[in-house]
C-alpha cells in the first residue's frame, strides 16, 4: 500500500513538473515570437533569430566578456546593415550575486559591428588602450595613445575589437535607438582607428 502511495506521489510530482516546464517553454516561445527584433529585421531587410536552433548570424557572435558563443545565440538577436556594415544586436542577461548571496540576472544588450580583421584591442573608459595580443612595448602603443588623445569621444564606452568585430554592451534591453546609436559609434570608431592597426601583421587573435 505504501509503495502505491509513493508511486502516486511521484507521478503527481512528475506531472506538475512537466506542466510547469511546458508552460515555461510556451511562454518563452511566445516571447521570442513577439520580440520586436522580428519587425525591426523586416523594416531593415535583415534577419531575426529567436534562439530556436535556426541559422545563425552571418558573422561571429561573442559575449561581451569575449567568450565565444557556439552557433547562434540562444537569446533573441537581429542582424541588419548600417551602410555597408553588418550589425548584430542581441538581447541577453548577465548574472550577479546579490547581497543575500543569491544569483540574480539583469538585462543586457550587445551591439556588434563587422570590421576588418586585426589584433585584439580593448578600450575601457578612464584607462589606456589595451592590446593583449601585442608585446607591452609595441611601437603601436604610442600611436594609439596619440589617437585616443585626439579622439577622446572614442574613450567613452567599453569596446572590444577582435575576430573581425567591434562590440559594446550596456545595461537594459535593446531598443531601436540604442542599437542604431551604438552601431554608429562602433562604425565611426572603426573608420577613425589608425590604419597601422589594420595593417599590423599577425591578424586577429
Tab-separated table of C-alpha atoms in Angstrom:
chain	number	residue	atom	x	y	z
A	1	UNK	CA	0.000	0.000	0.000
A	2	UNK	CA	2.796	2.372	0.914
A	3	UNK	CA	4.529	1.557	-2.373
A	4	UNK	CA	1.403	2.525	-4.325
A	5	UNK	CA	1.147	5.756	-2.379
A	6	UNK	CA	4.814	6.559	-3.100
A	7	UNK	CA	4.340	5.818	-6.792
A	8	UNK	CA	1.245	8.032	-6.843
A	9	UNK	CA	3.109	10.916	-5.225
A	10	UNK	CA	5.970	10.550	-7.717
A	11	UNK	CA	3.525	10.536	-10.630
A	12	UNK	CA	1.829	13.705	-9.354
A	13	UNK	CA	5.173	15.447	-8.808
A	14	UNK	CA	6.347	14.451	-12.289
A	15	UNK	CA	3.081	15.684	-13.827
A	16	UNK	CA	3.341	19.040	-12.051
A	17	UNK	CA	6.989	19.431	-13.076
A	18	UNK	CA	6.115	18.586	-16.695
A	19	UNK	CA	3.244	21.092	-16.670
A	20	UNK	CA	5.496	23.839	-15.305
A	21	UNK	CA	8.186	23.057	-17.891
A	22	UNK	CA	5.644	23.009	-20.736
A	23	UNK	CA	4.166	26.326	-19.645
A	24	UNK	CA	7.580	27.970	-19.391
A	25	UNK	CA	8.501	26.667	-22.855
A	26	UNK	CA	5.290	28.037	-24.350
A	27	UNK	CA	5.777	31.406	-22.654
A	28	UNK	CA	9.374	31.522	-23.840
A	29	UNK	CA	8.355	30.665	-27.411
A	30	UNK	CA	5.587	33.282	-27.350
A	31	UNK	CA	8.041	35.864	-26.022
A	32	UNK	CA	10.546	35.111	-28.789
A	33	UNK	CA	7.813	35.180	-31.418
A	34	UNK	CA	6.591	38.609	-30.311
A	35	UNK	CA	10.068	40.149	-29.880
A	36	UNK	CA	10.337	43.492	-31.669
A	37	UNK	CA	13.510	42.275	-33.415
A	38	UNK	CA	11.224	40.465	-35.861
A	39	UNK	CA	9.580	43.690	-37.054
A	40	UNK	CA	12.909	45.541	-36.963
A	41	UNK	CA	14.518	42.927	-39.224
A	42	UNK	CA	11.618	43.221	-41.670
A	43	UNK	CA	11.977	47.025	-41.742
A	44	UNK	CA	15.734	46.862	-42.377
A	45	UNK	CA	15.812	43.860	-44.706
A	46	UNK	CA	17.670	41.974	-42.016
A	47	UNK	CA	17.477	38.631	-40.243
A	48	UNK	CA	15.770	37.783	-36.980
A	49	UNK	CA	16.739	34.904	-34.713
A	50	UNK	CA	14.949	33.650	-31.630
A	51	UNK	CA	17.300	31.026	-30.273
A	52	UNK	CA	15.250	28.249	-31.827
A	53	UNK	CA	18.192	26.438	-33.364
A	54	UNK	CA	17.786	28.039	-36.792
A	55	UNK	CA	20.589	29.575	-38.862
A	56	UNK	CA	22.835	31.990	-37.003
A	57	UNK	CA	24.061	35.468	-37.919
A	58	UNK	CA	26.412	35.878	-40.876
A	59	UNK	CA	29.407	36.808	-38.707
A	60	UNK	CA	30.849	35.710	-35.394
A	61	UNK	CA	28.896	36.112	-32.199
A	62	UNK	CA	30.717	36.902	-28.985
A	63	UNK	CA	29.678	37.501	-25.425
A	64	UNK	CA	30.767	40.918	-24.086
A	65	UNK	CA	33.495	39.313	-21.991
A	66	UNK	CA	34.993	37.759	-25.098
A	67	UNK	CA	33.673	34.244	-24.538
A	68	UNK	CA	32.712	32.838	-27.962
A	69	UNK	CA	29.171	31.563	-28.242
A	70	UNK	CA	28.642	28.271	-30.069
A	71	UNK	CA	26.497	28.921	-33.122
A	72	UNK	CA	23.613	31.360	-32.894
A	73	UNK	CA	22.899	32.940	-29.513
A	74	UNK	CA	20.074	31.389	-27.509
A	75	UNK	CA	18.636	34.838	-26.853
A	76	UNK	CA	16.722	36.917	-29.428
A	77	UNK	CA	19.029	38.573	-31.955
A	78	UNK	CA	18.731	40.699	-35.072
A	79	UNK	CA	21.188	41.328	-37.889
A	80	UNK	CA	20.805	44.390	-40.090
A	81	UNK	CA	23.012	46.732	-42.111
A	82	UNK	CA	24.358	50.149	-41.231
A	83	UNK	CA	25.677	51.473	-44.522
A	84	UNK	CA	27.880	48.667	-45.814
A	85	UNK	CA	28.465	47.068	-42.400
A	86	UNK	CA	26.540	44.144	-40.929
A	87	UNK	CA	25.334	44.871	-37.385
A	88	UNK	CA	24.263	42.327	-34.810
A	89	UNK	CA	22.080	43.138	-31.798
A	90	UNK	CA	21.481	40.611	-29.005
A	91	UNK	CA	19.155	40.760	-26.005
A	92	UNK	CA	20.734	38.726	-23.233
A	93	UNK	CA	21.256	38.591	-19.448
A	94	UNK	CA	24.194	38.751	-17.095
A	95	UNK	CA	24.343	37.100	-13.710
A	96	UNK	CA	25.348	38.815	-10.495
A	97	UNK	CA	25.494	37.824	-6.848
A	98	UNK	CA	23.010	39.729	-4.703
A	99	UNK	CA	23.701	40.898	-1.143
A	100	UNK	CA	21.814	37.843	0.158
A	101	UNK	CA	24.272	35.615	-1.754
A	102	UNK	CA	21.667	34.574	-4.320
A	103	UNK	CA	22.470	34.693	-8.028
A	104	UNK	CA	20.224	37.103	-9.916
A	105	UNK	CA	20.049	38.135	-13.576
A	106	UNK	CA	19.754	41.551	-15.157
A	107	UNK	CA	19.012	42.570	-18.732
A	108	UNK	CA	21.945	43.299	-21.010
A	109	UNK	CA	22.174	44.109	-24.707
A	110	UNK	CA	25.128	43.620	-27.035
A	111	UNK	CA	25.804	45.557	-30.237
A	112	UNK	CA	28.399	44.198	-32.640
A	113	UNK	CA	29.636	45.569	-35.988
A	114	UNK	CA	31.819	43.796	-38.520
A	115	UNK	CA	35.250	45.397	-39.000
A	116	UNK	CA	38.425	44.353	-40.858
A	117	UNK	CA	40.488	41.645	-39.134
A	118	UNK	CA	43.198	42.976	-36.854
A	119	UNK	CA	44.807	42.434	-33.468
A	120	UNK	CA	42.675	42.464	-30.344
A	121	UNK	CA	42.003	45.934	-28.968
A	122	UNK	CA	40.202	46.831	-25.742
A	123	UNK	CA	39.053	50.292	-24.737
A	124	UNK	CA	37.949	50.863	-21.146
A	125	UNK	CA	36.855	54.394	-20.137
A	126	UNK	CA	39.427	56.059	-17.912
A	127	UNK	CA	42.216	53.621	-18.791
A	128	UNK	CA	44.841	53.422	-21.531
A	129	UNK	CA	44.113	51.324	-24.579
A	130	UNK	CA	44.971	47.679	-24.177
A	131	UNK	CA	46.224	45.396	-26.929
A	132	UNK	CA	46.618	41.973	-25.299
A	133	UNK	CA	47.956	40.342	-28.469
A	134	UNK	CA	50.904	42.750	-28.795
A	135	UNK	CA	54.159	42.955	-26.817
A	136	UNK	CA	53.972	45.543	-23.985
A	137	UNK	CA	56.486	47.875	-25.683
A	138	UNK	CA	54.974	47.744	-29.154
A	139	UNK	CA	55.613	50.854	-31.274
A	140	UNK	CA	51.870	50.953	-31.905
A	141	UNK	CA	51.190	51.845	-28.255
A	142	UNK	CA	52.311	55.463	-28.654
A	143	UNK	CA	50.369	55.876	-31.888
A	144	UNK	CA	47.203	54.561	-30.296
A	145	UNK	CA	47.689	56.806	-27.255
A	146	UNK	CA	48.031	59.831	-29.559
A	147	UNK	CA	44.966	58.739	-31.493
A	148	UNK	CA	42.843	58.436	-28.356
A	149	UNK	CA	44.046	61.842	-27.118
A	150	UNK	CA	42.994	63.349	-30.463
A	151	UNK	CA	39.678	61.465	-30.458
A	152	UNK	CA	38.509	61.469	-26.815
A	153	UNK	CA	34.908	60.639	-27.742
A	154	UNK	CA	36.051	57.105	-28.555
A	155	UNK	CA	37.218	56.559	-24.995
A	156	UNK	CA	33.731	56.913	-23.504
A	157	UNK	CA	32.446	53.353	-23.919
A	158	UNK	CA	33.892	49.953	-23.147
A	159	UNK	CA	34.657	48.360	-26.507
A	160	UNK	CA	36.350	45.154	-27.605
A	161	UNK	CA	37.637	44.705	-31.156
A	162	UNK	CA	38.637	41.178	-32.122
A	163	UNK	CA	37.895	38.394	-34.576
A	164	UNK	CA	36.692	40.847	-37.218
A	165	UNK	CA	34.091	42.517	-34.998
A	166	UNK	CA	33.802	45.545	-32.731
A	167	UNK	CA	31.321	45.196	-29.898
A	168	UNK	CA	29.976	47.137	-26.991
A	169	UNK	CA	27.256	46.423	-24.459
A	170	UNK	CA	25.047	48.131	-21.942
A	171	UNK	CA	22.512	47.557	-19.201
A	172	UNK	CA	18.876	47.054	-20.144
A	173	UNK	CA	17.118	45.538	-23.123
A	174	UNK	CA	17.982	46.513	-26.673
A	175	UNK	CA	15.911	49.272	-28.255
A	176	UNK	CA	15.870	50.635	-31.795
A	177	UNK	CA	17.593	53.770	-30.552
A	178	UNK	CA	20.394	52.170	-28.557
A	179	UNK	CA	21.137	49.565	-31.248
A	180	UNK	CA	21.438	52.109	-34.041
A	181	UNK	CA	23.300	54.666	-31.870
A	182	UNK	CA	25.812	52.093	-30.620
A	183	UNK	CA	26.266	50.617	-34.099
A	184	UNK	CA	27.036	54.077	-35.497
A	185	UNK	CA	29.507	54.674	-32.652
A	186	UNK	CA	31.318	51.395	-33.407
A	187	UNK	CA	31.360	52.074	-37.167
A	188	UNK	CA	32.797	55.576	-36.592
A	189	UNK	CA	35.383	54.115	-34.209
A	190	UNK	CA	36.495	51.557	-36.782
A	191	UNK	CA	36.666	54.221	-39.519
A	192	UNK	CA	38.860	56.501	-37.382
A	193	UNK	CA	41.312	53.974	-35.938
A	194	UNK	CA	44.917	54.350	-37.209
A	195	UNK	CA	45.464	52.446	-40.473
A	196	UNK	CA	48.541	50.857	-38.867
A	197	UNK	CA	46.194	48.846	-36.667
A	198	UNK	CA	44.597	47.093	-39.623
A	199	UNK	CA	47.926	46.685	-41.438
A	200	UNK	CA	49.657	45.163	-38.451
A	201	UNK	CA	50.945	41.668	-39.135
A	202	UNK	CA	49.546	38.851	-37.060
A	203	UNK	CA	45.883	39.334	-37.878
A	204	UNK	CA	43.135	38.575	-35.423
A	205	UNK	CA	43.774	36.972	-32.078
